[in-house]
Amino acid sequence: LFVDGIDYRPESVPYREYVECIKGLGEAIWQLNTEFFNTIRDSRGRVKIVLLVRPDVFHALNLYNSNSRLQDNTVYLEWSTNDKEYRRSNLFEVSGRYFSMQNGNETTPAVAWDHYYQDGDNDAATFKRLLRLTFQKPRDILTFIRLTREESIRAGHGDADKFPANVLNQAAFTRKFSEYLLGETKNYAAFYMTQVDFQNYLKFFQYLDGRSRFTFEEFSQAYAQFLKWSEGENFTAKEFLRDAEALLQFFYDVNIIGYTESLADERESYYHWSYRERTLVDIAPKVKASATLVVNPGVAKALDI
């Protein structure tokens, strides 16, 4: 029995009350699974209740002995990959499978993807760019496919059997896709705050003066200006206004801001995003303020950056 949908908090229910509510639900599920269903011996198999929950929401519940519960009783869905290994990843397979399953033959997911998004000798450049733009979830890729299909039809190419190679450079498309990704961050943040609060927090980026890369000192200067503006607004979720570190951590948690570090030879940089750093061992990764901070390129256009 799968219990889903608890990541969405109705705005009419205060955050603390809702956390206590689903905390009780989590404890009840644990007790039923371990103390009740486990004792039933007169039937084939047994019932198990599975709680479908985001890692950050589970972390907020602060359940007793949560670490061992995670390690021993969790199926953790991890989709992220990188430029060198993506063709062997589950994310690439499920993306290509969206096409190959509709062909009615034995076409492999990789062949199907390469057919619809032909990049010549550029080694599937479209998918590699998507890895940098998205939060690397299947829904992101499927939304990208839907939007490219809509744009192709709008441009009068509905009878084509492949998509244009330059779709990620089209202004109309990139705006729509960026707005979708920003909408995903808004849905993610809805567990913690109202939509009005989220829109108010996004006002912060006006004080970065269009910068997509900045230091923590520059972030703090923008925070000081934002804090002065916020005094005239009615924020319900004020805990992220506590100081610059709290606001930066919030933007990192929702994957709007990440950070980058150069390797020893400084010829290659490594980008850190919350969705990539999160593991069962470190379920709530912290942002590194001493590094170079960057705005997620996927949402940058929707933020006018």
PDB file of C-alpha atoms in Angstrom, residues 65-296:
ATOM      1  CA  ASN A  65      16.295   6.525  14.992  1.00  0.00           C
ATOM      2  CA  SER A  66      15.750   7.971  11.516  1.00  0.00           C
ATOM      3  CA  ASN A  67      19.268   7.185  10.280  1.00  0.00           C
ATOM      4  CA  SER A  68      18.977   3.420  10.714  1.00  0.00           C
ATOM      5  CA  ARG A  69      15.429   3.493   9.337  1.00  0.00           C
ATOM      6  CA  LEU A  70      16.749   5.148   6.191  1.00  0.00           C
ATOM      7  CA  GLN A  71      19.686   2.795   5.793  1.00  0.00           C
ATOM      8  CA  ASP A  72      17.722  -0.440   6.350  1.00  0.00           C
ATOM      9  CA  ASN A  73      14.213   0.298   5.068  1.00  0.00           C
ATOM     10  CA  THR A  74      14.496   2.771   2.193  1.00  0.00           C
ATOM     11  CA  VAL A  75      14.481   2.571  -1.570  1.00  0.00           C
ATOM     12  CA  TYR A  76      16.192   5.819  -2.579  1.00  0.00           C
ATOM     13  CA  LEU A  77      15.535   7.017  -6.135  1.00  0.00           C
ATOM     14  CA  GLU A  78      18.692   8.562  -7.589  1.00  0.00           C
ATOM     15  CA  TRP A  79      18.568   9.749 -11.206  1.00  0.00           C
ATOM     16  CA  SER A  80      21.551  12.104 -11.477  1.00  0.00           C
ATOM     17  CA  THR A  81      24.442  11.306 -13.811  1.00  0.00           C
ATOM     18  CA  ASN A  82      27.314  13.134 -15.536  1.00  0.00           C
ATOM     19  CA  ASP A  83      28.689  13.925 -18.992  1.00  0.00           C
ATOM     20  CA  LYS A  84      30.940  10.882 -19.178  1.00  0.00           C
ATOM     21  CA  GLU A  85      28.549   8.204 -17.927  1.00  0.00           C
ATOM     22  CA  TYR A  86      25.096   9.444 -18.944  1.00  0.00           C
ATOM     23  CA  ARG A  87      24.613   6.980 -21.824  1.00  0.00           C
ATOM     24  CA  ARG A  88      24.698   4.148 -19.276  1.00  0.00           C
ATOM     25  CA  SER A  89      22.382   5.939 -16.847  1.00  0.00           C
ATOM     26  CA  ASN A  90      18.789   5.151 -15.947  1.00  0.00           C
ATOM     27  CA  LEU A  91      17.866   8.732 -16.834  1.00  0.00           C
ATOM     28  CA  PHE A  92      19.072   8.354 -20.437  1.00  0.00           C
ATOM     29  CA  GLU A  93      17.421   4.962 -20.772  1.00  0.00           C
ATOM     30  CA  VAL A  94      14.015   6.105 -19.560  1.00  0.00           C
ATOM     31  CA  SER A  95      14.248   9.197 -21.793  1.00  0.00           C
ATOM     32  CA  GLY A  96      14.967   7.143 -24.925  1.00  0.00           C
ATOM     33  CA  ARG A  97      12.431   4.528 -23.901  1.00  0.00           C
ATOM     34  CA  TYR A  98       9.700   7.153 -24.183  1.00  0.00           C
ATOM     35  CA  PHE A  99      10.335   7.022 -27.941  1.00  0.00           C
ATOM     36  CA  SER A 100      11.370   3.392 -28.429  1.00  0.00           C
ATOM     37  CA  MET A 101       8.223   1.967 -26.772  1.00  0.00           C
ATOM     38  CA  GLN A 102       6.049   3.805 -29.298  1.00  0.00           C
ATOM     39  CA  ASN A 103       7.898   2.421 -32.322  1.00  0.00           C
ATOM     40  CA  GLY A 104       6.514  -1.081 -31.943  1.00  0.00           C
ATOM     41  CA  ASN A 105       9.837  -2.775 -32.686  1.00  0.00           C
ATOM     42  CA  GLU A 106      13.114  -3.676 -31.024  1.00  0.00           C
ATOM     43  CA  THR A 107      14.656  -0.204 -31.230  1.00  0.00           C
ATOM     44  CA  THR A 108      16.841   0.462 -28.199  1.00  0.00           C
ATOM     45  CA  PRO A 109      16.267   3.600 -26.105  1.00  0.00           C
ATOM     46  CA  ALA A 110      19.674   5.019 -27.111  1.00  0.00           C
ATOM     47  CA  VAL A 111      19.019   4.563 -30.839  1.00  0.00           C
ATOM     48  CA  ALA A 112      15.548   6.078 -30.490  1.00  0.00           C
ATOM     49  CA  TRP A 113      16.818   9.166 -28.651  1.00  0.00           C
ATOM     50  CA  ASP A 114      19.646   9.682 -31.128  1.00  0.00           C
ATOM     51  CA  HIS A 115      17.146   9.529 -33.997  1.00  0.00           C
ATOM     52  CA  TYR A 116      14.758  12.166 -32.667  1.00  0.00           C
ATOM     53  CA  TYR A 117      17.500  14.493 -31.389  1.00  0.00           C
ATOM     54  CA  GLN A 118      20.145  14.302 -34.089  1.00  0.00           C
ATOM     55  CA  ASP A 119      23.263  16.271 -33.192  1.00  0.00           C
ATOM     56  CA  GLY A 120      25.588  14.966 -35.892  1.00  0.00           C
ATOM     57  CA  ASP A 121      28.965  14.040 -34.458  1.00  0.00           C
ATOM     58  CA  ASN A 122      28.380  16.004 -31.280  1.00  0.00           C
ATOM     59  CA  ASP A 123      27.664  12.918 -29.149  1.00  0.00           C
ATOM     60  CA  ALA A 124      24.073  13.686 -28.144  1.00  0.00           C
ATOM     61  CA  ALA A 125      24.859  17.302 -27.251  1.00  0.00           C
ATOM     62  CA  THR A 126      21.178  17.970 -26.552  1.00  0.00           C
ATOM     63  CA  PHE A 127      21.034  15.481 -23.689  1.00  0.00           C
ATOM     64  CA  LYS A 128      24.377  16.634 -22.293  1.00  0.00           C
ATOM     65  CA  ARG A 129      23.106  20.216 -22.197  1.00  0.00           C
ATOM     66  CA  LEU A 130      19.924  19.039 -20.497  1.00  0.00           C
ATOM     67  CA  LEU A 131      22.054  17.570 -17.712  1.00  0.00           C
ATOM     68  CA  ARG A 132      23.329  21.086 -17.003  1.00  0.00           C
ATOM     69  CA  LEU A 133      19.948  22.804 -17.326  1.00  0.00           C
ATOM     70  CA  THR A 134      17.577  20.468 -15.501  1.00  0.00           C
ATOM     71  CA  PHE A 135      17.327  18.917 -12.033  1.00  0.00           C
ATOM     72  CA  GLN A 136      17.950  15.552 -13.734  1.00  0.00           C
ATOM     73  CA  LYS A 137      14.518  14.062 -13.117  1.00  0.00           C
ATOM     74  CA  PRO A 138      12.531  12.053 -15.684  1.00  0.00           C
ATOM     75  CA  ARG A 139       9.751  14.658 -15.558  1.00  0.00           C
ATOM     76  CA  ASP A 140      12.215  17.350 -16.653  1.00  0.00           C
ATOM     77  CA  ILE A 141      13.230  15.366 -19.734  1.00  0.00           C
ATOM     78  CA  LEU A 142       9.647  14.451 -20.629  1.00  0.00           C
ATOM     79  CA  THR A 143       8.631  18.103 -20.305  1.00  0.00           C
ATOM     80  CA  PHE A 144      11.518  19.045 -22.595  1.00  0.00           C
ATOM     81  CA  ILE A 145      10.246  16.526 -25.170  1.00  0.00           C
ATOM     82  CA  ARG A 146       6.706  17.883 -24.924  1.00  0.00           C
ATOM     83  CA  LEU A 147       7.842  21.471 -25.393  1.00  0.00           C
ATOM     84  CA  THR A 148      10.095  20.653 -28.352  1.00  0.00           C
ATOM     85  CA  ARG A 149       7.191  18.819 -29.981  1.00  0.00           C
ATOM     86  CA  GLU A 150       4.882  21.807 -29.423  1.00  0.00           C
ATOM     87  CA  GLU A 151       7.450  24.234 -30.820  1.00  0.00           C
ATOM     88  CA  SER A 152       8.034  22.030 -33.892  1.00  0.00           C
ATOM     89  CA  ILE A 153       4.308  21.924 -34.637  1.00  0.00           C
ATOM     90  CA  ARG A 154       3.970  25.678 -34.063  1.00  0.00           C
ATOM     91  CA  ALA A 155       6.819  26.275 -36.530  1.00  0.00           C
ATOM     92  CA  GLY A 156       5.041  24.161 -39.180  1.00  0.00           C
ATOM     93  CA  HIS A 157       7.244  21.060 -38.849  1.00  0.00           C
ATOM     94  CA  GLY A 158       4.642  18.723 -37.385  1.00  0.00           C
ATOM     95  CA  ASP A 159       5.233  16.132 -40.109  1.00  0.00           C
ATOM     96  CA  ALA A 160       8.980  15.843 -39.400  1.00  0.00           C
ATOM     97  CA  ASP A 161      10.372  12.637 -37.877  1.00  0.00           C
ATOM     98  CA  LYS A 162      13.058  14.387 -35.821  1.00  0.00           C
ATOM     99  CA  PHE A 163      13.477  17.600 -33.866  1.00  0.00           C
ATOM    100  CA  PRO A 164      15.636  20.571 -34.913  1.00  0.00           C
ATOM    101  CA  ALA A 165      19.169  20.424 -33.528  1.00  0.00           C
ATOM    102  CA  ASN A 166      19.134  24.038 -32.314  1.00  0.00           C
ATOM    103  CA  VAL A 167      16.002  23.812 -30.170  1.00  0.00           C
ATOM    104  CA  LEU A 168      17.890  24.764 -27.001  1.00  0.00           C
ATOM    105  CA  ASN A 169      18.941  28.023 -28.648  1.00  0.00           C
ATOM    106  CA  GLN A 170      15.429  29.208 -29.512  1.00  0.00           C
ATOM    107  CA  ALA A 171      14.371  32.094 -27.283  1.00  0.00           C
ATOM    108  CA  ALA A 172      10.674  31.160 -27.121  1.00  0.00           C
ATOM    109  CA  PHE A 173      11.488  27.606 -26.111  1.00  0.00           C
ATOM    110  CA  THR A 174      14.139  28.459 -23.520  1.00  0.00           C
ATOM    111  CA  ARG A 175      11.778  30.920 -21.821  1.00  0.00           C
ATOM    112  CA  LYS A 176       9.021  28.280 -21.522  1.00  0.00           C
ATOM    113  CA  PHE A 177      11.426  25.636 -20.270  1.00  0.00           C
ATOM    114  CA  SER A 178      12.995  27.994 -17.744  1.00  0.00           C
ATOM    115  CA  GLU A 179       9.550  28.922 -16.427  1.00  0.00           C
ATOM    116  CA  TYR A 180       8.717  25.231 -16.058  1.00  0.00           C
ATOM    117  CA  LEU A 181      11.894  24.615 -14.028  1.00  0.00           C
ATOM    118  CA  LEU A 182      11.202  27.624 -11.822  1.00  0.00           C
ATOM    119  CA  GLY A 183       7.704  26.247 -11.303  1.00  0.00           C
ATOM    120  CA  GLU A 184       9.276  23.001 -10.098  1.00  0.00           C
ATOM    121  CA  THR A 185      11.260  24.911  -7.478  1.00  0.00           C
ATOM    122  CA  LYS A 186       8.072  26.693  -6.403  1.00  0.00           C
ATOM    123  CA  ASN A 187       6.311  23.360  -5.936  1.00  0.00           C
ATOM    124  CA  TYR A 188       9.320  22.099  -3.972  1.00  0.00           C
ATOM    125  CA  ALA A 189       9.260  25.143  -1.695  1.00  0.00           C
ATOM    126  CA  ALA A 190       5.481  24.916  -1.186  1.00  0.00           C
ATOM    127  CA  PHE A 191       6.060  22.494   1.697  1.00  0.00           C
ATOM    128  CA  TYR A 192       7.762  25.291   3.630  1.00  0.00           C
ATOM    129  CA  MET A 193       5.996  28.463   2.518  1.00  0.00           C
ATOM    130  CA  THR A 194       3.067  29.964   0.624  1.00  0.00           C
ATOM    131  CA  GLN A 195       3.289  30.871  -3.047  1.00  0.00           C
ATOM    132  CA  VAL A 196       3.197  34.558  -2.098  1.00  0.00           C
ATOM    133  CA  ASP A 197       6.204  34.054   0.177  1.00  0.00           C
ATOM    134  CA  PHE A 198       8.084  32.241  -2.571  1.00  0.00           C
ATOM    135  CA  GLN A 199       7.474  35.042  -5.069  1.00  0.00           C
ATOM    136  CA  ASN A 200       8.645  37.544  -2.468  1.00  0.00           C
ATOM    137  CA  TYR A 201      11.844  35.580  -1.853  1.00  0.00           C
ATOM    138  CA  LEU A 202      12.535  35.587  -5.596  1.00  0.00           C
ATOM    139  CA  LYS A 203      12.683  39.404  -5.391  1.00  0.00           C
ATOM    140  CA  PHE A 204      16.141  38.862  -3.901  1.00  0.00           C
ATOM    141  CA  PHE A 205      17.599  38.217  -7.357  1.00  0.00           C
ATOM    142  CA  GLN A 206      16.815  41.766  -8.427  1.00  0.00           C
ATOM    143  CA  TYR A 207      19.550  42.897  -6.045  1.00  0.00           C
ATOM    144  CA  LEU A 208      22.220  40.723  -7.691  1.00  0.00           C
ATOM    145  CA  ASP A 209      22.219  43.155 -10.626  1.00  0.00           C
ATOM    146  CA  GLY A 210      21.938  40.366 -13.192  1.00  0.00           C
ATOM    147  CA  ARG A 211      24.970  38.398 -11.982  1.00  0.00           C
ATOM    148  CA  SER A 212      24.865  34.632 -12.434  1.00  0.00           C
ATOM    149  CA  ARG A 213      28.198  34.060 -10.617  1.00  0.00           C
ATOM    150  CA  PHE A 214      29.103  35.807  -7.374  1.00  0.00           C
ATOM    151  CA  THR A 215      30.884  35.487  -4.057  1.00  0.00           C
ATOM    152  CA  PHE A 216      29.255  35.145  -0.656  1.00  0.00           C
ATOM    153  CA  GLU A 217      30.281  38.725   0.063  1.00  0.00           C
ATOM    154  CA  GLU A 218      28.339  39.903  -2.970  1.00  0.00           C
ATOM    155  CA  PHE A 219      25.435  37.670  -1.943  1.00  0.00           C
ATOM    156  CA  SER A 220      25.493  39.256   1.540  1.00  0.00           C
ATOM    157  CA  GLN A 221      25.403  42.757   0.069  1.00  0.00           C
ATOM    158  CA  ALA A 222      22.358  41.821  -1.998  1.00  0.00           C
ATOM    159  CA  TYR A 223      20.824  40.223   1.100  1.00  0.00           C
ATOM    160  CA  ALA A 224      21.184  43.477   3.061  1.00  0.00           C
ATOM    161  CA  GLN A 225      19.257  45.345   0.360  1.00  0.00           C
ATOM    162  CA  PHE A 226      16.656  42.594   0.124  1.00  0.00           C
ATOM    163  CA  LEU A 227      16.191  42.547   3.904  1.00  0.00           C
ATOM    164  CA  LYS A 228      15.503  46.273   3.916  1.00  0.00           C
ATOM    165  CA  TRP A 229      12.881  45.790   1.182  1.00  0.00           C
ATOM    166  CA  SER A 230      11.301  42.842   3.024  1.00  0.00           C
ATOM    167  CA  GLU A 231      10.479  44.983   6.066  1.00  0.00           C
ATOM    168  CA  GLY A 232       7.504  46.375   4.176  1.00  0.00           C
ATOM    169  CA  GLU A 233       6.199  42.942   3.156  1.00  0.00           C
ATOM    170  CA  ASN A 234       4.113  40.397   5.045  1.00  0.00           C
ATOM    171  CA  PHE A 235       6.214  37.205   5.113  1.00  0.00           C
ATOM    172  CA  THR A 236       4.654  34.116   6.680  1.00  0.00           C
ATOM    173  CA  ALA A 237       7.847  32.031   6.518  1.00  0.00           C
ATOM    174  CA  LYS A 238      10.431  34.354   8.091  1.00  0.00           C
ATOM    175  CA  GLU A 239      13.041  31.809   9.141  1.00  0.00           C
ATOM    176  CA  PHE A 240      14.930  32.252   5.854  1.00  0.00           C
ATOM    177  CA  LEU A 241      15.277  35.989   6.547  1.00  0.00           C
ATOM    178  CA  ARG A 242      17.300  35.301   9.696  1.00  0.00           C
ATOM    179  CA  ASP A 243      20.643  35.967   8.022  1.00  0.00           C
ATOM    180  CA  ALA A 244      22.421  35.652   4.681  1.00  0.00           C
ATOM    181  CA  GLU A 245      23.496  32.067   5.429  1.00  0.00           C
ATOM    182  CA  ALA A 246      19.893  30.951   6.023  1.00  0.00           C
ATOM    183  CA  LEU A 247      18.689  32.509   2.765  1.00  0.00           C
ATOM    184  CA  LEU A 248      21.581  31.024   0.796  1.00  0.00           C
ATOM    185  CA  GLN A 249      20.898  27.567   2.243  1.00  0.00           C
ATOM    186  CA  PHE A 250      17.230  27.861   1.235  1.00  0.00           C
ATOM    187  CA  PHE A 251      18.122  28.714  -2.376  1.00  0.00           C
ATOM    188  CA  TYR A 252      20.604  25.826  -2.360  1.00  0.00           C
ATOM    189  CA  ASP A 253      18.004  23.392  -1.003  1.00  0.00           C
ATOM    190  CA  VAL A 254      15.559  24.240  -3.805  1.00  0.00           C
ATOM    191  CA  ASN A 255      18.393  24.034  -6.403  1.00  0.00           C
ATOM    192  CA  ILE A 256      18.226  27.664  -7.537  1.00  0.00           C
ATOM    193  CA  ILE A 257      21.775  28.375  -6.362  1.00  0.00           C
ATOM    194  CA  GLY A 258      24.739  26.001  -6.374  1.00  0.00           C
ATOM    195  CA  TYR A 259      28.469  26.424  -6.111  1.00  0.00           C
ATOM    196  CA  THR A 260      31.512  25.541  -8.162  1.00  0.00           C
ATOM    197  CA  GLU A 261      35.054  24.585  -7.280  1.00  0.00           C
ATOM    198  CA  SER A 262      38.112  24.271  -9.519  1.00  0.00           C
ATOM    199  CA  LEU A 263      40.166  21.102  -9.481  1.00  0.00           C
ATOM    200  CA  ALA A 264      43.856  21.178  -8.607  1.00  0.00           C
ATOM    201  CA  ASP A 265      45.054  22.034 -12.114  1.00  0.00           C
ATOM    202  CA  GLU A 266      42.221  24.644 -12.489  1.00  0.00           C
ATOM    203  CA  ARG A 267      41.463  23.350 -15.977  1.00  0.00           C
ATOM    204  CA  GLU A 268      38.149  21.834 -14.919  1.00  0.00           C
ATOM    205  CA  SER A 269      35.430  22.953 -12.540  1.00  0.00           C
ATOM    206  CA  TYR A 270      33.078  20.815 -10.501  1.00  0.00           C
ATOM    207  CA  TYR A 271      29.530  22.029  -9.928  1.00  0.00           C
ATOM    208  CA  HIS A 272      27.647  21.208  -6.747  1.00  0.00           C
ATOM    209  CA  TRP A 273      23.841  21.149  -6.645  1.00  0.00           C
ATOM    210  CA  SER A 274      21.737  19.984  -3.751  1.00  0.00           C
ATOM    211  CA  TYR A 275      20.008  17.266  -5.802  1.00  0.00           C
ATOM    212  CA  ARG A 276      23.422  15.801  -6.695  1.00  0.00           C
ATOM    213  CA  GLU A 277      24.988  16.048  -3.240  1.00  0.00           C
ATOM    214  CA  ARG A 278      22.072  14.510  -1.334  1.00  0.00           C
ATOM    215  CA  THR A 279      22.559  10.880  -0.267  1.00  0.00           C
ATOM    216  CA  LEU A 280      21.150   8.591   2.402  1.00  0.00           C
ATOM    217  CA  VAL A 281      24.221   9.399   4.492  1.00  0.00           C
ATOM    218  CA  ASP A 282      23.919  13.168   3.941  1.00  0.00           C
ATOM    219  CA  ILE A 283      20.233  13.777   3.424  1.00  0.00           C
ATOM    220  CA  ALA A 284      20.477  17.551   4.006  1.00  0.00           C
ATOM    221  CA  PRO A 285      23.725  18.736   2.338  1.00  0.00           C
ATOM    222  CA  LYS A 286      25.059  22.192   3.205  1.00  0.00           C
ATOM    223  CA  VAL A 287      26.130  24.851   0.750  1.00  0.00           C
ATOM    224  CA  LYS A 288      29.793  25.895   0.757  1.00  0.00           C
ATOM    225  CA  ALA A 289      29.708  29.669   1.085  1.00  0.00           C
ATOM    226  CA  SER A 290      33.457  30.063   0.519  1.00  0.00           C
ATOM    227  CA  ALA A 291      33.184  28.734  -3.044  1.00  0.00           C
ATOM    228  CA  THR A 292      32.002  30.582  -6.150  1.00  0.00           C
ATOM    229  CA  LEU A 293      28.199  30.712  -6.068  1.00  0.00           C
ATOM    230  CA  VAL A 294      26.203  30.242  -9.293  1.00  0.00           C
ATOM    231  CA  VAL A 295      22.583  30.569 -10.320  1.00  0.00           C
ATOM    232  CA  ASN A 296      21.171  27.414 -11.885  1.00  0.00           C
TER     233      ASN A 296
END
